[in-house]
GROMACS .gro file of C-alpha atoms in nm:
model
  172
    1UNK     CA    1   0.562   1.630  -1.246
    2UNK     CA    2   0.433   1.646  -0.891
    3UNK     CA    3   0.139   1.425  -0.980
    4UNK     CA    4   0.370   1.148  -1.097
    5UNK     CA    5   0.581   1.173  -0.782
    6UNK     CA    6   0.275   1.158  -0.554
    7UNK     CA    7   0.139   0.867  -0.759
    8UNK     CA    8   0.466   0.675  -0.724
    9UNK     CA    9   0.459   0.736  -0.348
   10UNK     CA   10   0.096   0.619  -0.333
   11UNK     CA   11   0.193   0.287  -0.492
   12UNK     CA   12   0.490   0.231  -0.265
   13UNK     CA   13   0.501   0.021   0.049
   14UNK     CA   14   0.667   0.297   0.251
   15UNK     CA   15   0.517   0.303   0.600
   16UNK     CA   16   0.505   0.684   0.600
   17UNK     CA   17   0.375   0.730   0.246
   18UNK     CA   18   0.090   0.956   0.357
   19UNK     CA   19   0.336   1.189   0.526
   20UNK     CA   20   0.566   1.184   0.222
   21UNK     CA   21   0.277   1.250  -0.018
   22UNK     CA   22   0.158   1.540   0.200
   23UNK     CA   23   0.509   1.693   0.191
   24UNK     CA   24   0.522   1.672  -0.190
   25UNK     CA   25   0.166   1.812  -0.215
   26UNK     CA   26   0.259   2.111   0.006
   27UNK     CA   27   0.568   2.176  -0.209
   28UNK     CA   28   0.351   2.154  -0.519
   29UNK     CA   29   0.109   2.412  -0.382
   30UNK     CA   30   0.388   2.643  -0.260
   31UNK     CA   31   0.591   2.637  -0.580
   32UNK     CA   32   0.324   2.581  -0.844
   33UNK     CA   33   0.389   2.919  -1.010
   34UNK     CA   34   0.767   2.869  -1.025
   35UNK     CA   35   0.734   2.542  -1.213
   36UNK     CA   36   0.462   2.671  -1.443
   37UNK     CA   37   0.285   2.342  -1.386
   38UNK     CA   38  -0.083   2.370  -1.449
   39UNK     CA   39  -0.303   2.279  -1.157
   40UNK     CA   40  -0.509   1.980  -1.259
   41UNK     CA   41  -0.751   1.755  -1.074
   42UNK     CA   42  -0.510   1.460  -1.102
   43UNK     CA   43  -0.266   1.581  -0.835
   44UNK     CA   44  -0.550   1.645  -0.591
   45UNK     CA   45  -0.721   1.316  -0.683
   46UNK     CA   46  -0.407   1.116  -0.612
   47UNK     CA   47  -0.368   1.261  -0.264
   48UNK     CA   48  -0.739   1.210  -0.191
   49UNK     CA   49  -0.704   0.851  -0.307
   50UNK     CA   50  -0.413   0.796  -0.067
   51UNK     CA   51  -0.628   0.928   0.218
   52UNK     CA   52  -0.927   0.717   0.118
   53UNK     CA   53  -0.718   0.400   0.137
   54UNK     CA   54  -0.561   0.486   0.472
   55UNK     CA   55  -0.670   0.351   0.808
   56UNK     CA   56  -0.701   0.704   0.946
   57UNK     CA   57  -1.042   0.771   1.102
   58UNK     CA   58  -1.007   1.135   0.991
   59UNK     CA   59  -0.967   1.043   0.623
   60UNK     CA   60  -1.299   1.206   0.531
   61UNK     CA   61  -1.192   1.539   0.681
   62UNK     CA   62  -0.854   1.523   0.509
   63UNK     CA   63  -1.007   1.430   0.174
   64UNK     CA   64  -1.264   1.706   0.206
   65UNK     CA   65  -0.987   1.958   0.286
   66UNK     CA   66  -0.803   1.863  -0.033
   67UNK     CA   67  -1.129   1.910  -0.226
   68UNK     CA   68  -1.171   2.256  -0.069
   69UNK     CA   69  -0.809   2.343  -0.156
   70UNK     CA   70  -0.869   2.228  -0.511
   71UNK     CA   71  -1.175   2.448  -0.550
   72UNK     CA   72  -1.000   2.746  -0.389
   73UNK     CA   73  -0.730   2.726  -0.660
   74UNK     CA   74  -0.999   2.733  -0.929
   75UNK     CA   75  -0.965   2.367  -1.026
   76UNK     CA   76  -1.300   2.210  -1.104
   77UNK     CA   77  -1.354   1.864  -0.958
   78UNK     CA   78  -1.443   1.586  -1.195
   79UNK     CA   79  -1.677   1.294  -1.129
   80UNK     CA   80  -1.362   1.096  -1.044
   81UNK     CA   81  -1.271   1.357  -0.781
   82UNK     CA   82  -1.612   1.348  -0.616
   83UNK     CA   83  -1.625   0.968  -0.637
   84UNK     CA   84  -1.290   0.962  -0.455
   85UNK     CA   85  -1.442   1.168  -0.174
   86UNK     CA   86  -1.739   0.929  -0.164
   87UNK     CA   87  -1.497   0.636  -0.153
   88UNK     CA   88  -1.325   0.794   0.146
   89UNK     CA   89  -1.661   0.813   0.323
   90UNK     CA   90  -1.741   0.451   0.240
   91UNK     CA   91  -1.407   0.320   0.369
   92UNK     CA   92  -1.441   0.444   0.725
   93UNK     CA   93  -1.389   0.172   0.979
   94UNK     CA   94  -1.692   0.033   1.156
   95UNK     CA   95  -1.480   0.088   1.468
   96UNK     CA   96  -1.463   0.462   1.401
   97UNK     CA   97  -1.653   0.673   1.652
   98UNK     CA   98  -2.018   0.718   1.560
   99UNK     CA   99  -1.978   1.094   1.517
  100UNK     CA  100  -1.714   1.036   1.248
  101UNK     CA  101  -1.931   0.778   1.074
  102UNK     CA  102  -2.222   1.024   1.081
  103UNK     CA  103  -1.990   1.294   0.946
  104UNK     CA  104  -1.894   1.057   0.664
  105UNK     CA  105  -2.260   1.002   0.587
  106UNK     CA  106  -2.327   1.377   0.588
  107UNK     CA  107  -2.031   1.442   0.357
  108UNK     CA  108  -2.143   1.162   0.124
  109UNK     CA  109  -2.494   1.309   0.105
  110UNK     CA  110  -2.355   1.656   0.030
  111UNK     CA  111  -2.121   1.522  -0.239
  112UNK     CA  112  -2.401   1.320  -0.396
  113UNK     CA  113  -2.619   1.631  -0.399
  114UNK     CA  114  -2.333   1.825  -0.564
  115UNK     CA  115  -2.303   1.558  -0.834
  116UNK     CA  116  -2.678   1.562  -0.895
  117UNK     CA  117  -2.692   1.940  -0.920
  118UNK     CA  118  -2.403   1.966  -1.166
  119UNK     CA  119  -2.533   1.953  -1.524
  120UNK     CA  120  -2.194   1.827  -1.647
  121UNK     CA  121  -2.183   1.527  -1.413
  122UNK     CA  122  -2.381   1.209  -1.403
  123UNK     CA  123  -2.366   0.969  -1.110
  124UNK     CA  124  -2.220   0.637  -1.222
  125UNK     CA  125  -2.209   0.287  -1.076
  126UNK     CA  126  -1.908   0.381  -0.864
  127UNK     CA  127  -2.099   0.679  -0.721
  128UNK     CA  128  -2.393   0.464  -0.619
  129UNK     CA  129  -2.177   0.180  -0.485
  130UNK     CA  130  -1.979   0.418  -0.263
  131UNK     CA  131  -2.299   0.583  -0.142
  132UNK     CA  132  -2.454   0.247  -0.052
  133UNK     CA  133  -2.134   0.135   0.126
  134UNK     CA  134  -2.137   0.459   0.324
  135UNK     CA  135  -2.498   0.404   0.425
  136UNK     CA  136  -2.411   0.056   0.547
  137UNK     CA  137  -2.159   0.206   0.791
  138UNK     CA  138  -2.434   0.333   1.016
  139UNK     CA  139  -2.547  -0.013   1.126
  140UNK     CA  140  -2.709  -0.126   1.351
  141UNK     CA  141  -2.936   0.160   1.253
  142UNK     CA  142  -3.062   0.207   0.903
  143UNK     CA  143  -3.109   0.492   0.659
  144UNK     CA  144  -3.446   0.660   0.651
  145UNK     CA  145  -3.534   0.589   0.285
  146UNK     CA  146  -3.753   0.896   0.264
  147UNK     CA  147  -3.448   1.118   0.309
  148UNK     CA  148  -3.194   0.940   0.089
  149UNK     CA  149  -3.040   1.157  -0.182
  150UNK     CA  150  -3.162   1.482  -0.029
  151UNK     CA  151  -2.855   1.557   0.175
  152UNK     CA  152  -3.051   1.465   0.486
  153UNK     CA  153  -2.939   1.110   0.549
  154UNK     CA  154  -2.971   1.034   0.917
  155UNK     CA  155  -2.935   0.730   1.134
  156UNK     CA  156  -3.261   0.575   1.246
  157UNK     CA  157  -3.243   0.346   1.551
  158UNK     CA  158  -3.267  -0.020   1.462
  159UNK     CA  159  -3.572  -0.202   1.592
  160UNK     CA  160  -3.626  -0.570   1.542
  161UNK     CA  161  -3.970  -0.651   1.409
  162UNK     CA  162  -4.189  -0.804   1.677
  163UNK     CA  163  -4.388  -1.109   1.596
  164UNK     CA  164  -4.746  -1.095   1.700
  165UNK     CA  165  -4.863  -1.382   1.913
  166UNK     CA  166  -5.180  -1.552   1.792
  167UNK     CA  167  -5.485  -1.538   2.013
  168UNK     CA  168  -5.403  -1.869   2.181
  169UNK     CA  169  -5.085  -1.717   2.330
  170UNK     CA  170  -4.839  -1.955   2.164
  171UNK     CA  171  -4.647  -1.943   1.838
  172UNK     CA  172  -4.680  -2.241   1.601
   0.00000   0.00000   0.00000
């Protein structure tokens, strides 16, 4: 099956495994009716997992596109699928441009909201760990705790606490 082929590619050490997996995925989508292979979350999850482990700064966009493709073909994402998207957000490089890190945070908040609103899904430890890791990407700022979990996570500028000097003007 296509899922097995993409999974084998994902485990390989081929330098162009993302490109190879994308080619197989495109063939799978093009010829899915000819092979009578049922569309299942696994094929999409495997490709999203390859993206999430890549060093590509656009991994969140690519993972999100696969999720959109999946939904457009009528395949319902599982908690594993949405956790894979969250993992992609959490694995962005701290060297990624700030706009991409903020985009990752926005996507993570939207995915978390989707999980919370789905009566058939329950956030698990992996969900929360990926969400926390994503929030840590926005350093040196911090997350406004009043907005966490609402889909409105935003970077708040970091300010060091100032120590008050005692009345004598010197610090003990």
